[in-house]
């Protein structure tokens, strides 16, 4: 994808005509396989390679057909502004998506084209036949499988209960009935270990084996923090949605607040934005009314 993105940016800057998705696939998959630098592409399935370019096409900059990014800049797309695509780093999260024909799911294993059978530990049973599967490798070198499945909305029985939620730093959430909920704040509790790992990483020579081991330790540490935070937010948001028909949340300018150096670490440790996303998604899934009110 990096080769394709660099090529399209270059054509855009020079004022050349944009390339179609089929042209890019021919240039950066079919022809690239015949070069010495990219011959290793023949060792993997074509499906994730094609999907990578499809994703770039949907999110790409102006050299591509009308895309999410360009529609967003023109105000033609709802939701948060879409940023232009960035070059991928080998050290950051890596993904590969397989569509139908490129994978098979059995009781204990998942088959991926040109990879083979993977022994899988299931977090839950798939509710229906998946249309695609994405292999995810995070920065801590952990592997996950994410499936796209079709589900039917599960409308919960109606209730007369409603709740307003005020988010804070010292107390994560204060409900309109006076109930207060504290967050686990995983980073705050392990800040000494984080500083120790960061200090160890800073002393290593970049690019060395010791640097990579230290980087992996920091990434693993952040992975555990994220898991702790996500588990808490999932359980709390599910409880709120199940118990209340209407949920009202104050709109917070998280992006602006994070710019405050004194508050940025504490706010990131709480996961306010993720909490709102969970509430929105679960309210839609279970037939609840979720509202966001503007700040006074």
Short mmCIF file of C-alpha atoms in Angstrom, two decimals:
data_model
loop_
_atom_site.label_atom_id
_atom_site.label_comp_id
_atom_site.label_asym_id
_atom_site.label_seq_id
_atom_site.Cartn_x
_atom_site.Cartn_y
_atom_site.Cartn_z
CA UNK A 1 0.00 0.00 0.00
CA UNK A 2 2.89 2.38 0.73
CA UNK A 3 4.12 2.09 -2.88
CA UNK A 4 0.65 2.85 -4.21
CA UNK A 5 0.12 5.80 -1.85
CA UNK A 6 3.48 7.36 -2.76
CA UNK A 7 2.71 6.90 -6.47
CA UNK A 8 -0.71 8.57 -6.20
CA UNK A 9 0.61 11.48 -4.15
CA UNK A 10 3.33 12.05 -6.74
CA UNK A 11 0.79 12.06 -9.60
CA UNK A 12 -1.45 14.47 -7.71
CA UNK A 13 1.39 16.93 -7.02
CA UNK A 14 2.47 16.87 -10.67
CA UNK A 15 -1.12 17.45 -11.84
CA UNK A 16 -1.44 14.11 -13.66
CA UNK A 17 -4.69 12.26 -14.18
CA UNK A 18 -5.77 10.06 -11.29
CA UNK A 19 -5.29 6.30 -11.56
CA UNK A 20 -8.17 3.86 -11.30
CA UNK A 21 -8.23 1.09 -8.74
CA UNK A 22 -7.75 -1.57 -11.44
CA UNK A 23 -4.71 0.27 -12.81
CA UNK A 24 -3.16 0.43 -9.34
CA UNK A 25 -3.77 -3.28 -8.75
CA UNK A 26 -2.15 -4.15 -12.06
CA UNK A 27 0.84 -1.93 -11.33
CA UNK A 28 1.42 -2.72 -7.65
CA UNK A 29 0.33 -6.37 -7.52
CA UNK A 30 0.55 -8.05 -10.93
CA UNK A 31 3.63 -6.25 -12.27
CA UNK A 32 5.27 -5.80 -8.86
CA UNK A 33 5.45 -9.58 -8.38
CA UNK A 34 7.75 -9.79 -11.39
CA UNK A 35 10.32 -7.42 -9.88
CA UNK A 36 13.17 -8.58 -7.65
CA UNK A 37 12.22 -6.17 -4.84
CA UNK A 38 8.58 -7.31 -4.64
CA UNK A 39 8.73 -10.94 -5.79
CA UNK A 40 7.83 -11.99 -2.23
CA UNK A 41 4.27 -10.81 -2.99
CA UNK A 42 3.78 -14.09 -4.87
CA UNK A 43 4.10 -15.94 -1.55
CA UNK A 44 0.92 -14.43 -0.13
CA UNK A 45 -2.71 -14.52 -1.25
CA UNK A 46 -3.90 -11.89 -3.72
CA UNK A 47 -7.02 -11.24 -1.64
CA UNK A 48 -5.48 -9.17 1.22
CA UNK A 49 -3.31 -7.33 -1.33
CA UNK A 50 -6.38 -6.33 -3.33
CA UNK A 51 -8.30 -5.41 -0.18
CA UNK A 52 -5.46 -3.17 0.94
CA UNK A 53 -5.70 -1.16 -2.29
CA UNK A 54 -9.51 -1.14 -2.04
CA UNK A 55 -9.26 0.36 1.45
CA UNK A 56 -6.82 2.97 0.23
CA UNK A 57 -9.20 3.80 -2.62
CA UNK A 58 -12.11 4.35 -0.23
CA UNK A 59 -10.15 6.48 2.19
CA UNK A 60 -7.61 8.00 -0.16
CA UNK A 61 -6.84 11.51 -1.25
CA UNK A 62 -7.94 13.38 -4.37
CA UNK A 63 -5.99 11.24 -6.87
CA UNK A 64 -8.60 8.52 -6.33
CA UNK A 65 -12.27 8.41 -7.26
CA UNK A 66 -14.69 10.28 -4.88
CA UNK A 67 -13.58 9.00 -1.47
CA UNK A 68 -14.41 9.29 2.20
CA UNK A 69 -11.60 11.77 2.76
CA UNK A 70 -12.51 14.06 -0.12
CA UNK A 71 -16.24 13.89 0.71
CA UNK A 72 -15.39 14.72 4.31
CA UNK A 73 -13.41 17.84 3.37
CA UNK A 74 -16.37 19.02 1.26
CA UNK A 75 -18.86 18.42 4.08
CA UNK A 76 -20.62 15.67 2.12
CA UNK A 77 -19.90 12.95 4.68
CA UNK A 78 -21.44 12.71 8.14
CA UNK A 79 -19.43 11.92 11.25
CA UNK A 80 -15.93 12.84 12.24
CA UNK A 81 -13.57 14.32 9.63
CA UNK A 82 -11.69 11.61 7.76
CA UNK A 83 -7.94 12.02 7.65
CA UNK A 84 -5.90 11.22 4.54
CA UNK A 85 -4.15 7.82 4.53
CA UNK A 86 -0.74 7.52 6.12
CA UNK A 87 2.22 5.34 5.26
CA UNK A 88 2.24 2.08 7.20
CA UNK A 89 5.03 1.18 9.61
CA UNK A 90 6.20 -2.38 10.19
CA UNK A 91 6.34 -1.68 13.93
CA UNK A 92 2.75 -0.47 14.22
CA UNK A 93 -0.45 -2.52 13.92
CA UNK A 94 -0.58 -4.71 10.80
CA UNK A 95 -3.75 -6.04 9.19
CA UNK A 96 -4.72 -8.33 6.32
CA UNK A 97 -8.34 -8.90 5.31
CA UNK A 98 -9.57 -12.08 3.63
CA UNK A 99 -12.96 -12.12 1.92
CA UNK A 100 -15.04 -15.15 0.87
CA UNK A 101 -12.97 -17.67 -1.01
CA UNK A 102 -9.88 -16.75 0.95
CA UNK A 103 -10.83 -18.34 4.28
CA UNK A 104 -12.81 -21.14 5.89
CA UNK A 105 -14.01 -21.45 9.47
CA UNK A 106 -14.23 -24.77 11.33
CA UNK A 107 -14.93 -25.58 14.96
CA UNK A 108 -11.39 -25.13 16.27
CA UNK A 109 -9.42 -23.73 13.33
CA UNK A 110 -9.52 -21.05 10.65
CA UNK A 111 -8.02 -21.69 7.22
CA UNK A 112 -6.43 -18.73 5.40
CA UNK A 113 -5.35 -18.88 1.76
CA UNK A 114 -1.59 -19.49 1.33
CA UNK A 115 -1.15 -19.48 5.12
CA UNK A 116 -2.86 -22.67 6.21
CA UNK A 117 -4.89 -23.68 9.24
CA UNK A 118 -4.64 -21.56 12.38
CA UNK A 119 -5.53 -22.98 15.77
CA UNK A 120 -7.96 -20.46 17.23
CA UNK A 121 -9.01 -19.58 20.77
CA UNK A 122 -12.55 -18.24 20.40
CA UNK A 123 -13.67 -15.34 22.59
CA UNK A 124 -17.28 -16.03 21.60
CA UNK A 125 -19.33 -18.09 19.17
CA UNK A 126 -19.93 -16.53 15.75
CA UNK A 127 -23.63 -15.55 15.47
CA UNK A 128 -23.73 -16.12 11.71
CA UNK A 129 -21.59 -16.96 8.68
CA UNK A 130 -18.78 -14.37 8.40
CA UNK A 131 -18.36 -12.43 5.15
CA UNK A 132 -14.71 -11.58 5.85
CA UNK A 133 -11.97 -12.02 8.41
CA UNK A 134 -9.16 -9.60 9.26
CA UNK A 135 -5.89 -10.85 10.71
CA UNK A 136 -4.53 -8.26 13.14
CA UNK A 137 -1.01 -8.15 14.52
CA UNK A 138 -0.62 -5.41 17.13
CA UNK A 139 2.59 -3.61 18.09
CA UNK A 140 3.11 -6.11 20.93
CA UNK A 141 3.28 -8.95 18.36
CA UNK A 142 -0.09 -10.39 19.42
CA UNK A 143 -2.38 -11.87 16.75
CA UNK A 144 -6.18 -11.52 16.59
CA UNK A 145 -8.92 -12.49 14.13
CA UNK A 146 -11.78 -10.05 13.57
CA UNK A 147 -14.86 -11.33 11.71
CA UNK A 148 -17.55 -9.35 9.90
CA UNK A 149 -20.93 -10.98 10.54
CA UNK A 150 -24.54 -9.96 10.07
CA UNK A 151 -26.58 -9.76 13.26
CA UNK A 152 -30.21 -8.99 14.00
CA UNK A 153 -30.98 -6.12 16.40
CA UNK A 154 -31.79 -7.40 19.89
CA UNK A 155 -34.46 -5.03 21.18
CA UNK A 156 -34.51 -5.01 24.99
CA UNK A 157 -37.79 -4.68 26.93
CA UNK A 158 -38.73 -1.05 27.46
CA UNK A 159 -38.13 0.55 30.84
CA UNK A 160 -39.07 3.88 32.41
CA UNK A 161 -35.53 4.44 33.66
CA UNK A 162 -33.35 7.19 32.22
CA UNK A 163 -29.93 8.49 33.24
CA UNK A 164 -27.71 11.49 32.67
CA UNK A 165 -23.95 10.97 32.81
CA UNK A 166 -21.29 13.52 33.68
CA UNK A 167 -17.74 12.39 32.94
CA UNK A 168 -14.82 13.57 35.04
CA UNK A 169 -11.16 12.92 35.79
CA UNK A 170 -11.18 12.16 39.54
CA UNK A 171 -14.48 10.27 39.25
CA UNK A 172 -14.96 8.64 35.86
CA UNK A 173 -18.76 8.97 35.76
CA UNK A 174 -21.37 10.63 37.96
CA UNK A 175 -24.96 9.60 37.25
CA UNK A 176 -27.98 11.88 37.62
CA UNK A 177 -29.18 9.81 40.61
CA UNK A 178 -25.93 10.55 42.46
CA UNK A 179 -24.20 7.24 41.74
CA UNK A 180 -20.45 7.57 41.15
CA UNK A 181 -18.22 5.16 39.24
CA UNK A 182 -14.44 5.13 39.48
CA UNK A 183 -12.28 4.02 36.55
CA UNK A 184 -9.45 1.50 36.91
CA UNK A 185 -6.92 4.10 35.61
CA UNK A 186 -4.44 1.36 34.62
CA UNK A 187 -1.64 3.74 33.58
CA UNK A 188 -1.78 5.80 36.77
CA UNK A 189 -1.44 2.64 38.87
CA UNK A 190 1.56 1.42 36.88
CA UNK A 191 3.24 4.70 36.03
CA UNK A 192 6.50 3.68 37.76
CA UNK A 193 6.79 0.58 35.59
CA UNK A 194 5.98 2.60 32.48
CA UNK A 195 8.72 5.12 33.26
CA UNK A 196 11.19 2.32 33.89
CA UNK A 197 10.38 0.66 30.54
CA UNK A 198 10.52 3.98 28.68
CA UNK A 199 13.88 4.84 30.26
CA UNK A 200 15.26 1.43 29.30
CA UNK A 201 14.05 1.93 25.70
CA UNK A 202 15.62 5.40 25.44
CA UNK A 203 19.05 3.98 26.33
CA UNK A 204 19.04 1.43 23.52
CA UNK A 205 20.49 2.05 20.06
CA UNK A 206 17.65 2.43 17.56
CA UNK A 207 17.55 -0.46 15.12
CA UNK A 208 19.44 -2.88 17.38
CA UNK A 209 18.07 -6.20 18.66
CA UNK A 210 18.05 -4.88 22.23
CA UNK A 211 16.07 -1.83 21.10
CA UNK A 212 13.47 -4.07 19.42
CA UNK A 213 13.12 -6.20 22.57
CA UNK A 214 12.70 -3.09 24.73
CA UNK A 215 10.18 -1.65 22.23
CA UNK A 216 8.20 -4.90 22.34
CA UNK A 217 8.11 -4.75 26.15
CA UNK A 218 6.71 -1.21 26.04
CA UNK A 219 4.14 -2.25 23.41
CA UNK A 220 3.10 -5.26 25.50
CA UNK A 221 2.71 -3.00 28.53
CA UNK A 222 0.45 -0.63 26.57
CA UNK A 223 -1.52 -3.62 25.26
CA UNK A 224 -2.32 -4.75 28.81
CA UNK A 225 -3.39 -1.23 29.77
CA UNK A 226 -5.71 -1.06 26.75
CA UNK A 227 -7.23 -4.46 27.57
CA UNK A 228 -7.94 -3.42 31.17
CA UNK A 229 -9.50 -0.11 30.06
CA UNK A 230 -11.59 -1.67 27.28
CA UNK A 231 -12.93 -4.41 29.57
CA UNK A 232 -14.08 -1.81 32.11
CA UNK A 233 -15.72 0.41 29.46
CA UNK A 234 -17.52 -2.52 27.83
CA UNK A 235 -18.98 -3.78 31.12
CA UNK A 236 -20.06 -0.31 32.28
CA UNK A 237 -21.63 0.71 28.95
CA UNK A 238 -23.52 -2.60 28.70
CA UNK A 239 -24.89 -2.19 32.24
CA UNK A 240 -26.04 1.37 31.53
CA UNK A 241 -27.77 0.47 28.26
CA UNK A 242 -29.52 -2.57 29.74
CA UNK A 243 -30.87 -0.67 32.74
CA UNK A 244 -32.00 2.58 31.06
CA UNK A 245 -34.30 3.47 28.18
CA UNK A 246 -32.73 6.92 27.66
CA UNK A 247 -29.07 7.76 28.19
CA UNK A 248 -27.88 11.38 28.08
CA UNK A 249 -24.16 12.21 27.88
CA UNK A 250 -22.46 15.61 27.91
CA UNK A 251 -20.50 16.41 24.77
CA UNK A 252 -16.81 16.74 25.61
CA UNK A 253 -14.10 18.29 23.45
CA UNK A 254 -11.67 15.45 24.07
CA UNK A 255 -9.31 16.46 21.25
CA UNK A 256 -8.99 19.96 22.67
CA UNK A 257 -8.60 18.81 26.27
CA UNK A 258 -5.83 16.38 25.36
CA UNK A 259 -3.76 19.35 24.17
CA UNK A 260 -3.49 20.39 27.82
CA UNK A 261 -0.21 18.78 28.90
CA UNK A 262 -1.35 18.56 32.53
CA UNK A 263 -4.51 16.65 31.64
CA UNK A 264 -3.62 14.69 28.49
CA UNK A 265 -2.25 11.58 30.21
CA UNK A 266 -5.16 11.36 32.68
CA UNK A 267 -7.78 11.83 29.94
CA UNK A 268 -6.19 9.24 27.66
CA UNK A 269 -6.04 6.81 30.59
CA UNK A 270 -9.80 7.13 31.13
CA UNK A 271 -11.00 6.45 27.58
CA UNK A 272 -13.89 8.92 27.35
CA UNK A 273 -14.14 8.79 23.56
CA UNK A 274 -14.22 4.98 23.52
CA UNK A 275 -16.93 5.03 26.20
CA UNK A 276 -19.13 7.28 24.08
CA UNK A 277 -18.59 5.05 21.03
CA UNK A 278 -19.61 1.98 23.03
CA UNK A 279 -22.77 3.68 24.33
CA UNK A 280 -23.77 4.83 20.82
CA UNK A 281 -23.27 1.40 19.28
CA UNK A 282 -25.03 -0.54 22.03
CA UNK A 283 -27.95 1.89 22.17
CA UNK A 284 -28.55 1.34 18.46
CA UNK A 285 -28.18 -2.43 18.81
CA UNK A 286 -30.57 -2.78 21.75
CA UNK A 287 -33.16 -0.16 20.80
CA UNK A 288 -32.28 2.47 23.40
CA UNK A 289 -32.32 6.27 23.08
CA UNK A 290 -28.85 7.81 23.32
CA UNK A 291 -28.47 11.59 23.34
CA UNK A 292 -25.50 13.93 23.53
CA UNK A 293 -26.06 17.42 24.91
CA UNK A 294 -23.82 20.40 24.23
CA UNK A 295 -21.64 21.90 26.92
CA UNK A 296 -23.07 25.07 28.58
#
